[in-house]
């Protein structure tokens, strides 16, 4: 009976390890995709900041109302947060949980409200909004750095049962 319990414990540990590694891989992929979205947005953020406010307005007016763009970002963020929440008891994934939560909070507090301002404002009034767009750029760099740390976790991940070279 003891051997059976020990065998089940080992099997559960091995299964959890695969799940941890698989979850970490998915988290890294979702993080990379979100970094890609941020990099695209950075081009238009910069253009809006340096005075090309019409380009910034056109970009955000089209992207923020396109359901396929918004839904893909929302799906990625929700999937990322669900994965890190389900596996946050792992030391590696606890870090991913913290990085991801911080990235979502920064995005939600510093970027989304400014998107709403852009959608509600038209014409030359946007110039005043975009004059302070450096906040969005700094926030976006912080979000990308946090998501990059998720990717770094996957690259540095070593399962506890891995055979180390001599």
mmCIF file with all atom_site columns, C-alpha atoms in Angstrom:
data_model
loop_
_atom_site.group_PDB
_atom_site.id
_atom_site.type_symbol
_atom_site.label_atom_id
_atom_site.label_alt_id
_atom_site.label_comp_id
_atom_site.label_asym_id
_atom_site.label_entity_id
_atom_site.label_seq_id
_atom_site.pdbx_PDB_ins_code
_atom_site.Cartn_x
_atom_site.Cartn_y
_atom_site.Cartn_z
_atom_site.occupancy
_atom_site.B_iso_or_equiv
_atom_site.pdbx_formal_charge
_atom_site.auth_seq_id
_atom_site.auth_comp_id
_atom_site.auth_asym_id
_atom_site.auth_atom_id
_atom_site.pdbx_PDB_model_num
ATOM 1   C CA . UNK A 1 1   ? 0.000   0.000  0.000   1.00 0.00 ? 1   UNK A CA 1
ATOM 2   C CA . UNK A 1 2   ? 2.832   2.423  0.843   1.00 0.00 ? 2   UNK A CA 1
ATOM 3   C CA . UNK A 1 3   ? 4.529   1.697  -2.498  1.00 0.00 ? 3   UNK A CA 1
ATOM 4   C CA . UNK A 1 4   ? 1.273   2.494  -4.329  1.00 0.00 ? 4   UNK A CA 1
ATOM 5   C CA . UNK A 1 5   ? 0.914   5.844  -2.500  1.00 0.00 ? 5   UNK A CA 1
ATOM 6   C CA . UNK A 1 6   ? 4.559   6.726  -3.188  1.00 0.00 ? 6   UNK A CA 1
ATOM 7   C CA . UNK A 1 7   ? 4.109   5.742  -6.847  1.00 0.00 ? 7   UNK A CA 1
ATOM 8   C CA . UNK A 1 8   ? 1.014   7.944  -7.141  1.00 0.00 ? 8   UNK A CA 1
ATOM 9   C CA . UNK A 1 9   ? 2.884   10.823 -5.505  1.00 0.00 ? 9   UNK A CA 1
ATOM 10  C CA . UNK A 1 10  ? 5.768   10.487 -7.972  1.00 0.00 ? 10  UNK A CA 1
ATOM 11  C CA . UNK A 1 11  ? 3.327   10.305 -10.895 1.00 0.00 ? 11  UNK A CA 1
ATOM 12  C CA . UNK A 1 12  ? 1.509   13.412 -9.666  1.00 0.00 ? 12  UNK A CA 1
ATOM 13  C CA . UNK A 1 13  ? 4.822   15.255 -9.276  1.00 0.00 ? 13  UNK A CA 1
ATOM 14  C CA . UNK A 1 14  ? 5.879   14.297 -12.800 1.00 0.00 ? 14  UNK A CA 1
ATOM 15  C CA . UNK A 1 15  ? 2.489   15.357 -14.171 1.00 0.00 ? 15  UNK A CA 1
ATOM 16  C CA . UNK A 1 16  ? 2.679   18.688 -12.338 1.00 0.00 ? 16  UNK A CA 1
ATOM 17  C CA . UNK A 1 17  ? 6.167   19.281 -13.729 1.00 0.00 ? 17  UNK A CA 1
ATOM 18  C CA . UNK A 1 18  ? 4.950   18.791 -17.297 1.00 0.00 ? 18  UNK A CA 1
ATOM 19  C CA . UNK A 1 19  ? 1.997   21.053 -16.590 1.00 0.00 ? 19  UNK A CA 1
ATOM 20  C CA . UNK A 1 20  ? 4.283   23.707 -15.143 1.00 0.00 ? 20  UNK A CA 1
ATOM 21  C CA . UNK A 1 21  ? 6.582   23.601 -18.164 1.00 0.00 ? 21  UNK A CA 1
ATOM 22  C CA . UNK A 1 22  ? 3.658   23.549 -20.590 1.00 0.00 ? 22  UNK A CA 1
ATOM 23  C CA . UNK A 1 23  ? 1.967   26.428 -18.800 1.00 0.00 ? 23  UNK A CA 1
ATOM 24  C CA . UNK A 1 24  ? 5.235   28.359 -18.806 1.00 0.00 ? 24  UNK A CA 1
ATOM 25  C CA . UNK A 1 25  ? 5.550   27.792 -22.545 1.00 0.00 ? 25  UNK A CA 1
ATOM 26  C CA . UNK A 1 26  ? 2.027   29.089 -23.169 1.00 0.00 ? 26  UNK A CA 1
ATOM 27  C CA . UNK A 1 27  ? 2.619   32.058 -20.863 1.00 0.00 ? 27  UNK A CA 1
ATOM 28  C CA . UNK A 1 28  ? 5.799   32.915 -22.775 1.00 0.00 ? 28  UNK A CA 1
ATOM 29  C CA . UNK A 1 29  ? 3.983   32.652 -26.136 1.00 0.00 ? 29  UNK A CA 1
ATOM 30  C CA . UNK A 1 30  ? 1.110   34.854 -24.961 1.00 0.00 ? 30  UNK A CA 1
ATOM 31  C CA . UNK A 1 31  ? 3.585   37.324 -23.469 1.00 0.00 ? 31  UNK A CA 1
ATOM 32  C CA . UNK A 1 32  ? 5.506   37.451 -26.768 1.00 0.00 ? 32  UNK A CA 1
ATOM 33  C CA . UNK A 1 33  ? 2.306   38.108 -28.688 1.00 0.00 ? 33  UNK A CA 1
ATOM 34  C CA . UNK A 1 34  ? 1.359   40.942 -26.328 1.00 0.00 ? 34  UNK A CA 1
ATOM 35  C CA . UNK A 1 35  ? 4.858   42.413 -26.630 1.00 0.00 ? 35  UNK A CA 1
ATOM 36  C CA . UNK A 1 36  ? 4.337   42.375 -30.399 1.00 0.00 ? 36  UNK A CA 1
ATOM 37  C CA . UNK A 1 37  ? 1.111   44.346 -30.056 1.00 0.00 ? 37  UNK A CA 1
ATOM 38  C CA . UNK A 1 38  ? 2.918   46.823 -27.803 1.00 0.00 ? 38  UNK A CA 1
ATOM 39  C CA . UNK A 1 39  ? 5.740   47.263 -30.321 1.00 0.00 ? 39  UNK A CA 1
ATOM 40  C CA . UNK A 1 40  ? 3.265   48.084 -33.088 1.00 0.00 ? 40  UNK A CA 1
ATOM 41  C CA . UNK A 1 41  ? 1.482   50.573 -30.840 1.00 0.00 ? 41  UNK A CA 1
ATOM 42  C CA . UNK A 1 42  ? 4.797   52.195 -29.867 1.00 0.00 ? 42  UNK A CA 1
ATOM 43  C CA . UNK A 1 43  ? 5.326   53.384 -33.442 1.00 0.00 ? 43  UNK A CA 1
ATOM 44  C CA . UNK A 1 44  ? 2.026   55.271 -33.364 1.00 0.00 ? 44  UNK A CA 1
ATOM 45  C CA . UNK A 1 45  ? 2.537   56.396 -29.768 1.00 0.00 ? 45  UNK A CA 1
ATOM 46  C CA . UNK A 1 46  ? 5.790   58.047 -30.803 1.00 0.00 ? 46  UNK A CA 1
ATOM 47  C CA . UNK A 1 47  ? 4.254   59.632 -33.902 1.00 0.00 ? 47  UNK A CA 1
ATOM 48  C CA . UNK A 1 48  ? 1.418   61.071 -31.817 1.00 0.00 ? 48  UNK A CA 1
ATOM 49  C CA . UNK A 1 49  ? 3.847   62.357 -29.187 1.00 0.00 ? 49  UNK A CA 1
ATOM 50  C CA . UNK A 1 50  ? 6.064   64.206 -31.685 1.00 0.00 ? 50  UNK A CA 1
ATOM 51  C CA . UNK A 1 51  ? 3.102   66.067 -33.147 1.00 0.00 ? 51  UNK A CA 1
ATOM 52  C CA . UNK A 1 52  ? 1.668   63.782 -35.797 1.00 0.00 ? 52  UNK A CA 1
ATOM 53  C CA . UNK A 1 53  ? -1.536  63.606 -33.780 1.00 0.00 ? 53  UNK A CA 1
ATOM 54  C CA . UNK A 1 54  ? -3.731  62.894 -36.807 1.00 0.00 ? 54  UNK A CA 1
ATOM 55  C CA . UNK A 1 55  ? -1.850  59.648 -37.500 1.00 0.00 ? 55  UNK A CA 1
ATOM 56  C CA . UNK A 1 56  ? -2.210  58.653 -33.845 1.00 0.00 ? 56  UNK A CA 1
ATOM 57  C CA . UNK A 1 57  ? -5.908  59.504 -33.917 1.00 0.00 ? 57  UNK A CA 1
ATOM 58  C CA . UNK A 1 58  ? -6.506  57.546 -37.123 1.00 0.00 ? 58  UNK A CA 1
ATOM 59  C CA . UNK A 1 59  ? -4.622  54.529 -35.793 1.00 0.00 ? 59  UNK A CA 1
ATOM 60  C CA . UNK A 1 60  ? -6.345  54.377 -32.427 1.00 0.00 ? 60  UNK A CA 1
ATOM 61  C CA . UNK A 1 61  ? -9.766  55.170 -33.878 1.00 0.00 ? 61  UNK A CA 1
ATOM 62  C CA . UNK A 1 62  ? -9.403  52.192 -36.226 1.00 0.00 ? 62  UNK A CA 1
ATOM 63  C CA . UNK A 1 63  ? -7.675  49.723 -33.869 1.00 0.00 ? 63  UNK A CA 1
ATOM 64  C CA . UNK A 1 64  ? -9.732  50.325 -30.754 1.00 0.00 ? 64  UNK A CA 1
ATOM 65  C CA . UNK A 1 65  ? -13.029 49.682 -32.517 1.00 0.00 ? 65  UNK A CA 1
ATOM 66  C CA . UNK A 1 66  ? -11.878 46.682 -34.581 1.00 0.00 ? 66  UNK A CA 1
ATOM 67  C CA . UNK A 1 67  ? -13.412 43.651 -32.837 1.00 0.00 ? 67  UNK A CA 1
ATOM 68  C CA . UNK A 1 68  ? -10.764 41.193 -34.055 1.00 0.00 ? 68  UNK A CA 1
ATOM 69  C CA . UNK A 1 69  ? -7.961  43.324 -32.602 1.00 0.00 ? 69  UNK A CA 1
ATOM 70  C CA . UNK A 1 70  ? -9.650  44.018 -29.285 1.00 0.00 ? 70  UNK A CA 1
ATOM 71  C CA . UNK A 1 71  ? -10.840 40.423 -28.870 1.00 0.00 ? 71  UNK A CA 1
ATOM 72  C CA . UNK A 1 72  ? -7.417  38.954 -29.648 1.00 0.00 ? 72  UNK A CA 1
ATOM 73  C CA . UNK A 1 73  ? -5.791  41.191 -27.041 1.00 0.00 ? 73  UNK A CA 1
ATOM 74  C CA . UNK A 1 74  ? -8.496  40.518 -24.451 1.00 0.00 ? 74  UNK A CA 1
ATOM 75  C CA . UNK A 1 75  ? -8.324  36.765 -25.112 1.00 0.00 ? 75  UNK A CA 1
ATOM 76  C CA . UNK A 1 76  ? -4.525  36.789 -24.771 1.00 0.00 ? 76  UNK A CA 1
ATOM 77  C CA . UNK A 1 77  ? -4.608  38.740 -21.510 1.00 0.00 ? 77  UNK A CA 1
ATOM 78  C CA . UNK A 1 78  ? -7.375  36.578 -20.024 1.00 0.00 ? 78  UNK A CA 1
ATOM 79  C CA . UNK A 1 79  ? -5.639  33.340 -21.068 1.00 0.00 ? 79  UNK A CA 1
ATOM 80  C CA . UNK A 1 80  ? -2.336  34.608 -19.654 1.00 0.00 ? 80  UNK A CA 1
ATOM 81  C CA . UNK A 1 81  ? -3.902  35.585 -16.342 1.00 0.00 ? 81  UNK A CA 1
ATOM 82  C CA . UNK A 1 82  ? -5.845  32.312 -16.037 1.00 0.00 ? 82  UNK A CA 1
ATOM 83  C CA . UNK A 1 83  ? -2.692  30.279 -16.694 1.00 0.00 ? 83  UNK A CA 1
ATOM 84  C CA . UNK A 1 84  ? -0.604  32.153 -14.159 1.00 0.00 ? 84  UNK A CA 1
ATOM 85  C CA . UNK A 1 85  ? -3.396  32.062 -11.593 1.00 0.00 ? 85  UNK A CA 1
ATOM 86  C CA . UNK A 1 86  ? -3.930  28.307 -11.967 1.00 0.00 ? 86  UNK A CA 1
ATOM 87  C CA . UNK A 1 87  ? -0.220  27.613 -11.555 1.00 0.00 ? 87  UNK A CA 1
ATOM 88  C CA . UNK A 1 88  ? 0.867   30.385 -9.181  1.00 0.00 ? 88  UNK A CA 1
ATOM 89  C CA . UNK A 1 89  ? 1.792   27.840 -6.506  1.00 0.00 ? 89  UNK A CA 1
ATOM 90  C CA . UNK A 1 90  ? 4.938   27.017 -8.507  1.00 0.00 ? 90  UNK A CA 1
ATOM 91  C CA . UNK A 1 91  ? 7.958   29.232 -7.692  1.00 0.00 ? 91  UNK A CA 1
ATOM 92  C CA . UNK A 1 92  ? 8.553   29.977 -11.375 1.00 0.00 ? 92  UNK A CA 1
ATOM 93  C CA . UNK A 1 93  ? 4.928   30.663 -12.120 1.00 0.00 ? 93  UNK A CA 1
ATOM 94  C CA . UNK A 1 94  ? 4.514   32.753 -8.991  1.00 0.00 ? 94  UNK A CA 1
ATOM 95  C CA . UNK A 1 95  ? 7.017   35.125 -10.576 1.00 0.00 ? 95  UNK A CA 1
ATOM 96  C CA . UNK A 1 96  ? 5.060   35.005 -13.845 1.00 0.00 ? 96  UNK A CA 1
ATOM 97  C CA . UNK A 1 97  ? 1.894   35.778 -11.858 1.00 0.00 ? 97  UNK A CA 1
ATOM 98  C CA . UNK A 1 98  ? 3.541   38.836 -10.301 1.00 0.00 ? 98  UNK A CA 1
ATOM 99  C CA . UNK A 1 99  ? 4.996   40.082 -13.596 1.00 0.00 ? 99  UNK A CA 1
ATOM 100 C CA . UNK A 1 100 ? 1.722   39.559 -15.452 1.00 0.00 ? 100 UNK A CA 1
ATOM 101 C CA . UNK A 1 101 ? -0.411  41.154 -12.761 1.00 0.00 ? 101 UNK A CA 1
ATOM 102 C CA . UNK A 1 102 ? 1.864   44.196 -12.643 1.00 0.00 ? 102 UNK A CA 1
ATOM 103 C CA . UNK A 1 103 ? 1.740   44.495 -16.454 1.00 0.00 ? 103 UNK A CA 1
ATOM 104 C CA . UNK A 1 104 ? -2.066  44.291 -16.497 1.00 0.00 ? 104 UNK A CA 1
ATOM 105 C CA . UNK A 1 105 ? -2.377  46.870 -13.715 1.00 0.00 ? 105 UNK A CA 1
ATOM 106 C CA . UNK A 1 106 ? -0.026  49.306 -15.462 1.00 0.00 ? 106 UNK A CA 1
ATOM 107 C CA . UNK A 1 107 ? -1.896  48.870 -18.726 1.00 0.00 ? 107 UNK A CA 1
ATOM 108 C CA . UNK A 1 108 ? -5.278  49.232 -17.062 1.00 0.00 ? 108 UNK A CA 1
ATOM 109 C CA . UNK A 1 109 ? -4.383  52.305 -15.023 1.00 0.00 ? 109 UNK A CA 1
ATOM 110 C CA . UNK A 1 110 ? -2.070  54.243 -17.341 1.00 0.00 ? 110 UNK A CA 1
ATOM 111 C CA . UNK A 1 111 ? -2.983  53.256 -20.902 1.00 0.00 ? 111 UNK A CA 1
ATOM 112 C CA . UNK A 1 112 ? -6.653  52.275 -21.176 1.00 0.00 ? 112 UNK A CA 1
ATOM 113 C CA . UNK A 1 113 ? -7.999  55.564 -19.712 1.00 0.00 ? 113 UNK A CA 1
ATOM 114 C CA . UNK A 1 114 ? -5.976  57.483 -22.311 1.00 0.00 ? 114 UNK A CA 1
ATOM 115 C CA . UNK A 1 115 ? -7.365  55.272 -25.067 1.00 0.00 ? 115 UNK A CA 1
ATOM 116 C CA . UNK A 1 116 ? -10.846 56.219 -23.863 1.00 0.00 ? 116 UNK A CA 1
ATOM 117 C CA . UNK A 1 117 ? -9.905  59.911 -24.059 1.00 0.00 ? 117 UNK A CA 1
ATOM 118 C CA . UNK A 1 118 ? -8.726  59.457 -27.643 1.00 0.00 ? 118 UNK A CA 1
ATOM 119 C CA . UNK A 1 119 ? -11.954 57.714 -28.626 1.00 0.00 ? 119 UNK A CA 1
ATOM 120 C CA . UNK A 1 120 ? -14.104 60.462 -27.047 1.00 0.00 ? 120 UNK A CA 1
ATOM 121 C CA . UNK A 1 121 ? -12.094 63.403 -28.391 1.00 0.00 ? 121 UNK A CA 1
ATOM 122 C CA . UNK A 1 122 ? -11.974 64.688 -31.960 1.00 0.00 ? 122 UNK A CA 1
ATOM 123 C CA . UNK A 1 123 ? -9.991  67.252 -33.892 1.00 0.00 ? 123 UNK A CA 1
ATOM 124 C CA . UNK A 1 124 ? -7.355  69.583 -32.538 1.00 0.00 ? 124 UNK A CA 1
ATOM 125 C CA . UNK A 1 125 ? -8.311  68.837 -28.917 1.00 0.00 ? 125 UNK A CA 1
ATOM 126 C CA . UNK A 1 126 ? -6.376  65.613 -29.383 1.00 0.00 ? 126 UNK A CA 1
ATOM 127 C CA . UNK A 1 127 ? -3.145  67.592 -29.586 1.00 0.00 ? 127 UNK A CA 1
ATOM 128 C CA . UNK A 1 128 ? -3.431  68.323 -25.854 1.00 0.00 ? 128 UNK A CA 1
ATOM 129 C CA . UNK A 1 129 ? -4.009  64.654 -25.058 1.00 0.00 ? 129 UNK A CA 1
ATOM 130 C CA . UNK A 1 130 ? -1.088  63.503 -27.195 1.00 0.00 ? 130 UNK A CA 1
ATOM 131 C CA . UNK A 1 131 ? 1.249   66.097 -25.629 1.00 0.00 ? 131 UNK A CA 1
ATOM 132 C CA . UNK A 1 132 ? 1.200   63.908 -22.506 1.00 0.00 ? 132 UNK A CA 1
ATOM 133 C CA . UNK A 1 133 ? 1.454   60.643 -24.445 1.00 0.00 ? 133 UNK A CA 1
ATOM 134 C CA . UNK A 1 134 ? 4.937   60.070 -23.035 1.00 0.00 ? 134 UNK A CA 1
ATOM 135 C CA . UNK A 1 135 ? 3.127   58.511 -20.071 1.00 0.00 ? 135 UNK A CA 1
ATOM 136 C CA . UNK A 1 136 ? 1.700   55.876 -22.413 1.00 0.00 ? 136 UNK A CA 1
ATOM 137 C CA . UNK A 1 137 ? 5.129   55.251 -23.935 1.00 0.00 ? 137 UNK A CA 1
ATOM 138 C CA . UNK A 1 138 ? 6.799   54.804 -20.535 1.00 0.00 ? 138 UNK A CA 1
ATOM 139 C CA . UNK A 1 139 ? 3.941   52.566 -19.362 1.00 0.00 ? 139 UNK A CA 1
ATOM 140 C CA . UNK A 1 140 ? 4.152   50.496 -22.546 1.00 0.00 ? 140 UNK A CA 1
ATOM 141 C CA . UNK A 1 141 ? 7.913   49.989 -22.059 1.00 0.00 ? 141 UNK A CA 1
ATOM 142 C CA . UNK A 1 142 ? 7.241   48.864 -18.472 1.00 0.00 ? 142 UNK A CA 1
ATOM 143 C CA . UNK A 1 143 ? 4.577   46.420 -19.674 1.00 0.00 ? 143 UNK A CA 1
ATOM 144 C CA . UNK A 1 144 ? 6.924   45.031 -22.329 1.00 0.00 ? 144 UNK A CA 1
ATOM 145 C CA . UNK A 1 145 ? 9.735   44.621 -19.780 1.00 0.00 ? 145 UNK A CA 1
ATOM 146 C CA . UNK A 1 146 ? 7.444   42.714 -17.409 1.00 0.00 ? 146 UNK A CA 1
ATOM 147 C CA . UNK A 1 147 ? 6.173   40.466 -20.202 1.00 0.00 ? 147 UNK A CA 1
ATOM 148 C CA . UNK A 1 148 ? 9.766   39.900 -21.344 1.00 0.00 ? 148 UNK A CA 1
ATOM 149 C CA . UNK A 1 149 ? 10.512  38.608 -17.845 1.00 0.00 ? 149 UNK A CA 1
ATOM 150 C CA . UNK A 1 150 ? 7.836   35.938 -18.415 1.00 0.00 ? 150 UNK A CA 1
ATOM 151 C CA . UNK A 1 151 ? 9.660   34.878 -21.579 1.00 0.00 ? 151 UNK A CA 1
ATOM 152 C CA . UNK A 1 152 ? 12.973  34.859 -19.684 1.00 0.00 ? 152 UNK A CA 1
ATOM 153 C CA . UNK A 1 153 ? 11.437  32.488 -17.118 1.00 0.00 ? 153 UNK A CA 1
ATOM 154 C CA . UNK A 1 154 ? 10.784  29.939 -19.872 1.00 0.00 ? 154 UNK A CA 1
ATOM 155 C CA . UNK A 1 155 ? 14.291  30.285 -21.285 1.00 0.00 ? 155 UNK A CA 1
ATOM 156 C CA . UNK A 1 156 ? 15.849  29.775 -17.850 1.00 0.00 ? 156 UNK A CA 1
ATOM 157 C CA . UNK A 1 157 ? 13.463  27.020 -16.727 1.00 0.00 ? 157 UNK A CA 1
ATOM 158 C CA . UNK A 1 158 ? 15.123  23.788 -15.634 1.00 0.00 ? 158 UNK A CA 1
ATOM 159 C CA . UNK A 1 159 ? 12.868  20.978 -14.503 1.00 0.00 ? 159 UNK A CA 1
ATOM 160 C CA . UNK A 1 160 ? 13.971  19.560 -11.167 1.00 0.00 ? 160 UNK A CA 1
ATOM 161 C CA . UNK A 1 161 ? 14.434  16.106 -12.705 1.00 0.00 ? 161 UNK A CA 1
ATOM 162 C CA . UNK A 1 162 ? 16.681  17.357 -15.517 1.00 0.00 ? 162 UNK A CA 1
ATOM 163 C CA . UNK A 1 163 ? 19.994  15.568 -15.840 1.00 0.00 ? 163 UNK A CA 1
ATOM 164 C CA . UNK A 1 164 ? 22.806  18.031 -15.422 1.00 0.00 ? 164 UNK A CA 1
ATOM 165 C CA . UNK A 1 165 ? 25.892  17.538 -17.629 1.00 0.00 ? 165 UNK A CA 1
ATOM 166 C CA . UNK A 1 166 ? 29.103  16.489 -15.913 1.00 0.00 ? 166 UNK A CA 1
#
